[in-house]
Coordinates of C-alpha atoms in Angstrom, one line a residue:
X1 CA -59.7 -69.6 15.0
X2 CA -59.5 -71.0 11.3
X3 CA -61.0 -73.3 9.3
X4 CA -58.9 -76.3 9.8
X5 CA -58.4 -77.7 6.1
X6 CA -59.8 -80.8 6.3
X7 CA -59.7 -82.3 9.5
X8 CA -56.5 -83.5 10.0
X9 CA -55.4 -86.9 11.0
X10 CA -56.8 -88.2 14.3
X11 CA -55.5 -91.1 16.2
X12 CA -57.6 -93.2 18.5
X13 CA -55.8 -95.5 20.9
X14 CA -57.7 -97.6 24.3
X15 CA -55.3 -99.6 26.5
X16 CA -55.4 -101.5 29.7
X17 CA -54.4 -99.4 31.9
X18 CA -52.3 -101.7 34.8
X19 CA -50.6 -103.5 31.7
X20 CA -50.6 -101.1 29.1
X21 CA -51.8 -103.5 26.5
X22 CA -53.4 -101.9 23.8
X23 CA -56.9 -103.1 23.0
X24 CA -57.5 -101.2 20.2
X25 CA -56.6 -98.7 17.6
X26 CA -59.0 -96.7 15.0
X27 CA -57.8 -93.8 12.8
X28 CA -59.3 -91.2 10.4
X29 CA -57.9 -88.8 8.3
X30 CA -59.7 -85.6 6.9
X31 CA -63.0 -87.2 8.5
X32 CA -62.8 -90.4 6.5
X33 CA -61.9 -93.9 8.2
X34 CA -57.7 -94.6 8.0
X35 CA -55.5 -97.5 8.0
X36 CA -52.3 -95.6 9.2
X37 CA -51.5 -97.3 12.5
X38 CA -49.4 -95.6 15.0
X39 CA -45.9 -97.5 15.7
X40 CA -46.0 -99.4 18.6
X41 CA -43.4 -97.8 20.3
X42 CA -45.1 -94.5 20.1
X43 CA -48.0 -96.1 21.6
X44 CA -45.9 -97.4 24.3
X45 CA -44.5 -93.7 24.7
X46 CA -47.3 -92.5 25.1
X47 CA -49.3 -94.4 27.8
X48 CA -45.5 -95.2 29.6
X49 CA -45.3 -90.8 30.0
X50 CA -49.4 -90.8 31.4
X51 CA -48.2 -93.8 34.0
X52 CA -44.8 -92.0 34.9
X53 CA -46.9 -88.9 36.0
X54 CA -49.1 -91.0 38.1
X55 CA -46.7 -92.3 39.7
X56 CA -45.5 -89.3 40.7
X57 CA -49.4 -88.3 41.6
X58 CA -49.1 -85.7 38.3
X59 CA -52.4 -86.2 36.5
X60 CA -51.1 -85.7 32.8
X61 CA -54.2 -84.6 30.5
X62 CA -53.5 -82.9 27.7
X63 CA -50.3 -81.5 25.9
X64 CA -49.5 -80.0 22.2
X65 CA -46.8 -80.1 19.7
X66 CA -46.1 -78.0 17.0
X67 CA -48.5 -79.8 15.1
X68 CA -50.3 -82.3 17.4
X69 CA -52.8 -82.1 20.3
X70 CA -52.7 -85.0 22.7
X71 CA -55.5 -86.0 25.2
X72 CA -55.4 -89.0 27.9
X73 CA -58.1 -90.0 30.1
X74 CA -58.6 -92.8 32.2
X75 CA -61.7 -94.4 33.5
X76 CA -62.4 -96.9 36.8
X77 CA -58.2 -97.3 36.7
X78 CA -58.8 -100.2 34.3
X79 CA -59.1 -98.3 31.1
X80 CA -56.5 -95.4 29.3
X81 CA -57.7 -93.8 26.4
X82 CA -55.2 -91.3 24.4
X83 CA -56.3 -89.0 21.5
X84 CA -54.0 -87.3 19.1
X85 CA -55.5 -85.1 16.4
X86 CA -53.3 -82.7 13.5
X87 CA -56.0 -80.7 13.0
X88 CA -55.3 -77.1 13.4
X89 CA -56.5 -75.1 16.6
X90 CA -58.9 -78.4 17.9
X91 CA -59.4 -77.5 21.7
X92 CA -58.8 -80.0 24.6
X93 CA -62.6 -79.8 25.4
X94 CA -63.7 -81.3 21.9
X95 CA -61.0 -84.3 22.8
X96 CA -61.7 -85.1 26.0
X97 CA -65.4 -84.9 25.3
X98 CA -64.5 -87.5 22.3
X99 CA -62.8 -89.5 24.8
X100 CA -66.0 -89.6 27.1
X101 CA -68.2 -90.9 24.1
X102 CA -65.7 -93.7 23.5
X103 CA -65.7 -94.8 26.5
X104 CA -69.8 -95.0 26.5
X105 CA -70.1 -96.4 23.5
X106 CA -67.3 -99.0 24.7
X107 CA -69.6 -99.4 28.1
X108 CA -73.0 -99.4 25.6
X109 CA -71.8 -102.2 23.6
X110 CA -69.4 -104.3 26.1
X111 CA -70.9 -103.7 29.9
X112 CA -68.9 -102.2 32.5
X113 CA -67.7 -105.2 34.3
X114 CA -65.8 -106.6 31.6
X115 CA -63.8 -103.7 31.1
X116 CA -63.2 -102.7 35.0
X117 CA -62.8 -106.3 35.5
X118 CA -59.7 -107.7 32.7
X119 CA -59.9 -111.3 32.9
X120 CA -59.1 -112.4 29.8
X121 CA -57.3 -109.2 27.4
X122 CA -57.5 -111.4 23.6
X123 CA -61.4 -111.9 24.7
X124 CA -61.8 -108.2 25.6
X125 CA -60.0 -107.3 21.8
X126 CA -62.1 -109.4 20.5
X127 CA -65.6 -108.2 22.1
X128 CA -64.7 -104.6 21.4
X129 CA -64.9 -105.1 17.7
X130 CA -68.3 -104.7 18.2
X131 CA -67.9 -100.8 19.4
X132 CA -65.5 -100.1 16.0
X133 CA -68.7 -98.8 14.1
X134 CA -69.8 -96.4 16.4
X135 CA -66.4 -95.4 17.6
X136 CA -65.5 -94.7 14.1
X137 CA -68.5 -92.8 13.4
X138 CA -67.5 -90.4 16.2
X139 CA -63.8 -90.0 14.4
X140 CA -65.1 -89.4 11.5
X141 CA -67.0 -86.3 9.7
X142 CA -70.4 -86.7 11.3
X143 CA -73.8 -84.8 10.6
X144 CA -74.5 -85.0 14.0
X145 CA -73.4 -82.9 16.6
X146 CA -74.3 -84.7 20.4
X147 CA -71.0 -86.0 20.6
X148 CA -69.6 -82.6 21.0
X149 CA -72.8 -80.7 23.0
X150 CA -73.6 -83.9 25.0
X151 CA -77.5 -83.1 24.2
X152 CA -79.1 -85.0 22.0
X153 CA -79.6 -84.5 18.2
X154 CA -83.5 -83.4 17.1
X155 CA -85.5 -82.9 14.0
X156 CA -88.8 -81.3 14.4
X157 CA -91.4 -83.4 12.3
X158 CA -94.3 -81.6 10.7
X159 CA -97.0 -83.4 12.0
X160 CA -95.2 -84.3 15.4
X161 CA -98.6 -84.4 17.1
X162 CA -99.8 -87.1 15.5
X163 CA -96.7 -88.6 15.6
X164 CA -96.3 -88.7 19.6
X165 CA -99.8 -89.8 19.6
X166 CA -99.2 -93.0 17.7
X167 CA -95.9 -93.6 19.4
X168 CA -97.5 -93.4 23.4
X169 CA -99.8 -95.9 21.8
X170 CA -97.5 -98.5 20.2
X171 CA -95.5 -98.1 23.7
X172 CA -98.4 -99.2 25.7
X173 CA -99.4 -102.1 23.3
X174 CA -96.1 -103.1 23.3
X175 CA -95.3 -103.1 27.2
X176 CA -92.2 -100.3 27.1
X177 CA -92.2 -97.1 28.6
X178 CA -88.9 -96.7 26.3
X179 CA -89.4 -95.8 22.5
X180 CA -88.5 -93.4 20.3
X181 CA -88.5 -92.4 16.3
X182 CA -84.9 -92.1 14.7
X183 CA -83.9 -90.5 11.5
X184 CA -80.5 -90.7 10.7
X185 CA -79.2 -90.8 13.9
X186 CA -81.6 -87.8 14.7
X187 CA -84.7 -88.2 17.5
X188 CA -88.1 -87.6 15.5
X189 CA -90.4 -88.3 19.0
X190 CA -89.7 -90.3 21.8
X191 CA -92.0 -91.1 24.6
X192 CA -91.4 -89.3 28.4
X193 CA -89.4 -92.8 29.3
X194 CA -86.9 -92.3 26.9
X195 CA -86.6 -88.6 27.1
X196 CA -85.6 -89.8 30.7
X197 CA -82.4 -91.8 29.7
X198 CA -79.7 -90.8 31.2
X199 CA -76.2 -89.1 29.8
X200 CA -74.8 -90.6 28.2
X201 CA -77.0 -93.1 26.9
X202 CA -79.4 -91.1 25.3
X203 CA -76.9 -89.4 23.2
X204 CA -75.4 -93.0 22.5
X205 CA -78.7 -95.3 21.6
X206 CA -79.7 -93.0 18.0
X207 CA -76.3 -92.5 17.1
X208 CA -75.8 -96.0 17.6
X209 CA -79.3 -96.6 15.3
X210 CA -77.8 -94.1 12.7
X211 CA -74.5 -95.8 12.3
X212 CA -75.6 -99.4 11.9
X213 CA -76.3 -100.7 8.0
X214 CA -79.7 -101.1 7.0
X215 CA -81.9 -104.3 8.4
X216 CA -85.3 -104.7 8.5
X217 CA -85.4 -105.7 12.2
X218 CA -83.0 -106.3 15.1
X219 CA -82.9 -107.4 18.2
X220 CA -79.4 -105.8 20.0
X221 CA -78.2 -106.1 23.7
X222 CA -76.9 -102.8 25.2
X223 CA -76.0 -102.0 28.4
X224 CA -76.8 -98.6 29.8
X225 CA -73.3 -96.7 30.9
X226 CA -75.7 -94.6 33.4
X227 CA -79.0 -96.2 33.8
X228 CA -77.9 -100.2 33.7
X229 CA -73.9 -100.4 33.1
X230 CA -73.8 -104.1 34.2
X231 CA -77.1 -105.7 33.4
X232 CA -77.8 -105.8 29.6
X233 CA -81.1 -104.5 27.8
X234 CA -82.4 -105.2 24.4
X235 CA -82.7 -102.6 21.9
X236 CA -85.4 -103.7 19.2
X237 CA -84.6 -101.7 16.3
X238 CA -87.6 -101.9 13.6
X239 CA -87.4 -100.2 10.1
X240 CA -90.4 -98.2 9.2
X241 CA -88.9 -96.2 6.4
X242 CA -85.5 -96.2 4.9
X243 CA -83.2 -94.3 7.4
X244 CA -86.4 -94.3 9.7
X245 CA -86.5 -96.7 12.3
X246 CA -89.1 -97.7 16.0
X247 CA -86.7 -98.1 18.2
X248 CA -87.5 -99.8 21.8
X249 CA -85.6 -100.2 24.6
X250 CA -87.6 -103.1 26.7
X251 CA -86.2 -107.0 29.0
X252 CA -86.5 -110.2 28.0
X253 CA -90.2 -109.2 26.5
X254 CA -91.6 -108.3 24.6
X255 CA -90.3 -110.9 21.4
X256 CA -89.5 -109.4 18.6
X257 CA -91.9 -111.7 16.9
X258 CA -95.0 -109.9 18.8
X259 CA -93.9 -106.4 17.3
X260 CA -92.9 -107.5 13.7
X261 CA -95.1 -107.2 11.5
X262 CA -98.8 -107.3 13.4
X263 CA -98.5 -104.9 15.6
X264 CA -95.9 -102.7 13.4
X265 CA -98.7 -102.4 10.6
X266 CA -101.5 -102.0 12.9
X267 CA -99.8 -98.8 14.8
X268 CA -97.6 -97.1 11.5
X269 CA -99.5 -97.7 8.2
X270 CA -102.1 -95.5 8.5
X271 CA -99.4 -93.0 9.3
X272 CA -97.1 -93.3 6.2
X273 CA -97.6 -90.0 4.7
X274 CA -96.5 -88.7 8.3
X275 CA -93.8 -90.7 8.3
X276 CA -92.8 -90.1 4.7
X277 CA -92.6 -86.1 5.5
X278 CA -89.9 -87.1 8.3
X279 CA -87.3 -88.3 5.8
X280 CA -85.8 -85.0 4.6
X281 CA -85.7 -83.9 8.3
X282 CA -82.5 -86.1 8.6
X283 CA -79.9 -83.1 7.5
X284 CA -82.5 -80.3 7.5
X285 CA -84.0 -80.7 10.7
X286 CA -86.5 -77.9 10.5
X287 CA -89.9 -78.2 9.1
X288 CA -89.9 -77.6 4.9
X289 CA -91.0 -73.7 4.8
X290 CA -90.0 -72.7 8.2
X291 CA -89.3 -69.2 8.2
X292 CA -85.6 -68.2 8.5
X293 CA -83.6 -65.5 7.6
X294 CA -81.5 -65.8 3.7
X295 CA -78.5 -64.9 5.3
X296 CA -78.6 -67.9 7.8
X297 CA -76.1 -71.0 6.5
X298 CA -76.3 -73.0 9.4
X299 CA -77.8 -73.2 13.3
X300 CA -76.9 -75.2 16.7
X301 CA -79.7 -74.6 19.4
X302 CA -79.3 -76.0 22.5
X303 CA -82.1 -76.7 25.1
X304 CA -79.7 -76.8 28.6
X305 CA -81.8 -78.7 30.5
X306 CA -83.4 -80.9 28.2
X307 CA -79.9 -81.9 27.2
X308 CA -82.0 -82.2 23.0
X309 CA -80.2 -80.1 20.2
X310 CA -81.0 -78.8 16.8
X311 CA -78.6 -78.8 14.6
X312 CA -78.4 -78.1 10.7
X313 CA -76.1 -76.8 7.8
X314 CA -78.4 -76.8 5.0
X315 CA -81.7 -74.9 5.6
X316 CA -81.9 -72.7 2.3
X317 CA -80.3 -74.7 0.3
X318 CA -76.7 -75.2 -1.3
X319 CA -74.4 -71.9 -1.2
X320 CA -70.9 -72.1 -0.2
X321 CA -69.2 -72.5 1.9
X322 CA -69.5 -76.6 1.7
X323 CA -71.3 -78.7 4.6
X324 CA -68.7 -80.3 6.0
X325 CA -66.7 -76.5 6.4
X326 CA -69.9 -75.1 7.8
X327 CA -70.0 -78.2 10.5
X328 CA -66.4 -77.4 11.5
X329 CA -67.0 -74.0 11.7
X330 CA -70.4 -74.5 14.2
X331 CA -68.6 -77.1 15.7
X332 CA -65.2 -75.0 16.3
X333 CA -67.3 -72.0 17.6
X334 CA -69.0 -74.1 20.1
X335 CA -66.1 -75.2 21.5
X336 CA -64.9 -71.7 21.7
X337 CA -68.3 -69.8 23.5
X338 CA -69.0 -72.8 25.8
X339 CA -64.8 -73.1 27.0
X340 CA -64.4 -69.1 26.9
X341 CA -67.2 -66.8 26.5
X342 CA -70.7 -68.6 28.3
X343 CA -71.2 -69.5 31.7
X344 CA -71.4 -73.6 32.8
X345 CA -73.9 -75.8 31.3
X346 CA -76.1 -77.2 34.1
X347 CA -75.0 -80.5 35.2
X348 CA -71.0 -79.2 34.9
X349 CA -68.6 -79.8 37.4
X350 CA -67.4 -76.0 36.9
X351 CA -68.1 -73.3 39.4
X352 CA -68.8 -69.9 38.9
X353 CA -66.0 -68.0 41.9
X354 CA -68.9 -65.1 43.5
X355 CA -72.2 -63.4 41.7
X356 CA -70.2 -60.4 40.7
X357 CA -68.6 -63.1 38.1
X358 CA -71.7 -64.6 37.5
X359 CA -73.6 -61.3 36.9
X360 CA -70.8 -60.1 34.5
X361 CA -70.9 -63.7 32.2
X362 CA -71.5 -62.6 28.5
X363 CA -75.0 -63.5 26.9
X364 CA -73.9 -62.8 23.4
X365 CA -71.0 -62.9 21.3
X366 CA -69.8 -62.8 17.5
X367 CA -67.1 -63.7 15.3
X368 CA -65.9 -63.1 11.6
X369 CA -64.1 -65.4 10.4
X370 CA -61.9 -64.0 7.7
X371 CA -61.9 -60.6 6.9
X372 CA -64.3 -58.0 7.8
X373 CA -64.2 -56.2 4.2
X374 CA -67.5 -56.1 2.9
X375 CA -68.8 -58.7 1.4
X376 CA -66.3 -61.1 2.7
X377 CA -65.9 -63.9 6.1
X378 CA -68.5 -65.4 7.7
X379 CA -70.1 -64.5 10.7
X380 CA -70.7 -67.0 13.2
X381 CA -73.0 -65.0 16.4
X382 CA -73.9 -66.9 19.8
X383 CA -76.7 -65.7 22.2
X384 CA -77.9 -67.0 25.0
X385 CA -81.4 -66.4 26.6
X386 CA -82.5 -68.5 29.7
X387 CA -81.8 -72.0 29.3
X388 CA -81.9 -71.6 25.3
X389 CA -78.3 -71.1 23.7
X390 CA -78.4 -70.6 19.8
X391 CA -75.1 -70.1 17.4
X392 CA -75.3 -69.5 13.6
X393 CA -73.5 -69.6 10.7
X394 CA -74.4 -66.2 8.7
X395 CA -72.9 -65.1 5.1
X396 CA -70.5 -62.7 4.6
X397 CA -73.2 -60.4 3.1
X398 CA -74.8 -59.9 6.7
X399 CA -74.0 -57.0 8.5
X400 CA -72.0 -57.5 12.0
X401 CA -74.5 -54.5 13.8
X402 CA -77.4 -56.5 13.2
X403 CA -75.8 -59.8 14.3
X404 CA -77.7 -59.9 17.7
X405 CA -80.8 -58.4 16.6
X406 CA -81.2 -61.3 13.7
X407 CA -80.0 -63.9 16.7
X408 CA -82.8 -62.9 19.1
X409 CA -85.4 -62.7 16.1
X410 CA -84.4 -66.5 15.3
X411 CA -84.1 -67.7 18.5
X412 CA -87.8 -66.2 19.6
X413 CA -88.9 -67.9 16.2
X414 CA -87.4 -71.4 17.0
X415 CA -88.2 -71.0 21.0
X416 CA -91.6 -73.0 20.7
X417 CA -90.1 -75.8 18.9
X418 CA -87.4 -76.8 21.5

């Protein structure tokens, strides 16, 4: 596995799938938004080789060139979606989970029935506009990471207490079981209602928060791809801080009128130092001063169950290697331990074959990437305790023997937070 330069070129297309009428087309290139199209008659290539193969009931889903990866999916028969990334050694379970996001975020933003149901295609085009934010923000080089784990991205406030306190009370005052505080795409607190949303939804409604421009207030219809995928909801969106934002999932009341300002000031200005202290958690996501090892340049830790994530590249500071390398490299070794190395993640359609199998799944795994001389190539380590899987991203200067040991130290010492 190597670094993968820069990201490559990806290549988003979404067609009709009885007509194969393309509805859309987005493109980035080394993480950044692109205004290469694809030809149209490689388009047409494409989806006509996917609907020759089911023709012949041959479910075509993935195939590579010498320097392409393609993914197709199709969802409800109405809808074909094809990926086609350069980047170097991407995996077909990063795609197709891509593909699955697109689709919600298509569902969050347009309803189900109008895309099952194609009565009119230049009105459909023309409604999906409205998805092209978050779809590109999924393309593109994101800080986030619940696109790819399907869990949703966490910070852990410092006075998170107080925090949940004030939110269960703004939620009652306001008549919603469903709130939540958003940094940067990144759940702060959230009441147990929105905790409850389903996949994938809950990945879907803060990244959705974190990709849309800064407003003081809004008032935004989604539809729910699990929970509600034909009857609309309104997500009030409410702007505390910059970046931070009261978000409420509620019907036809409460106006936003009743929320902003009165009852906005009454419930949040006392707590603005609290509030303040969230703001840095955006790419940090740990507590200023929690105690982690020098060596460590970046963490994933997954809660299994909880479907909630941790995720950060920058919690000593700048070193190299840059950000956006370390993010490909967590993101790349994910792919590889949960596709290879660790058993299913609960709530996947994959079966273990007998206990003997299941009894000889690895629990822990490592990976230098580079060389091993001393003093060179990162390590990257994944363990997995319970329902708690962590990764990191270690220096070169950190010894592989005590890899596991310095995993199990961390995870113990993050354990209480998530």
């Amino acid at each position: 596995m190597g670094e993968e330069g820069t990201g490559g070129t990806v290549h988003l297309l979404c067609l009709a799938a009885s007509s194969g009428v393309p509805l859309f087309c987005r493109s980035s290139r080394g993480g950044a938004p692109a205004r290469q199209q694809l030809p149209f008659s490689v388009i047409g290539s494409l989806n006509g080789v996917h609907m020759f193969g089911q023709n012949l009931e041959v479910q075509l889903s993935s195939a590579r060139t010498e320097n392409t990866t393609v993914v197709w999916k199709s969802f409800h028969d109405s809808i074909t979606l094809i990926v086609l990334s350069s980047e170097v050694g991407i995996s077909e379970l990063r795609l197709e989970r891509l593909l699955q996001m697109v689709f919600g975020a298509m569902v969050l933003l347009v309803g189900l029935e109008e895309l099952t149901n194609i009565r009119n295609v230049e009105r459909l085009k023309k409604d999906l506009r409205a998805s092209y934010c978050l779809i590109d923000s999924f393309l593109g080089d994101s800080e986030l990471i619940g696109d790819l784990t399907q869990c949703v991205d966490c910070v852990i406030p410092p006075e998170g207490t107080l925090l949940q306190e004030a939110l269960s009370g703004f939620a009652e005052a306001a008549d919603t079981a469903f709130v939540s505080l958003v940094v940067s795409g990144r759940v702060v607190a959230a009441t147990e209602g929105w905790w409850r949303l389903g996949m994938p939804e809950a990945v879907l409604l803060p990244w959705l928060v974190g990709s849309l421009p800064p407003q003081t207030a809004r008032d935004y219809p989604v539809y729910l791809p699990h929970g509600s995928p034909t009857i609309p909801h309104r997500l009030l969106m409410l702007t505390l801080l910059p970046s931070l934002e009261l978000c409420l999932l509620c019907g036809p009341s409460p106006p936003l009128s009743q929320l902003y300002p009165q009852l906005l000031e009454r419930w949040w200005q006392p707590l603005l130092d609290p509030l303040r202290a969230c703001l840095p958690l955006g790419p940090r996501a740990l507590p200023s001063g929690f105690p982690l090892h020098t060596d460590i340049l970046g963490l994933l830790l997954l809660h299994l169950e909880l479907k909630r994530c941790l995720f950060t590249v920058e919690p000593l500071g700048n070193k190299e290697p840059s950000p956006e390398q370390r993010r490909r490299l967590l993101r790349n070794f994910y792919t590889l331990v949960t596709s290879t190395h660790f058993p299913p993640e609960p709530g996947s359609p994959e079966k273990t074959e007998d206990a003997f199998h299941q009894a000889q799944l690895p629990r822990a795994c490592y990976l230098v990437v580079g060389t091993e001389e001393p003093g060179s190539g990162v390590r990257l380590v994944a363990l997995q305790l319970g329902l708690r899987r962590l990764l990191l991203l270690l220096s070169p200067q950190s010894p592989t023997h005590g890899l596991r040991s310095l995993a199990t130290h961390t995870l113990h010492a993050l354990t209480p937070l998530l």
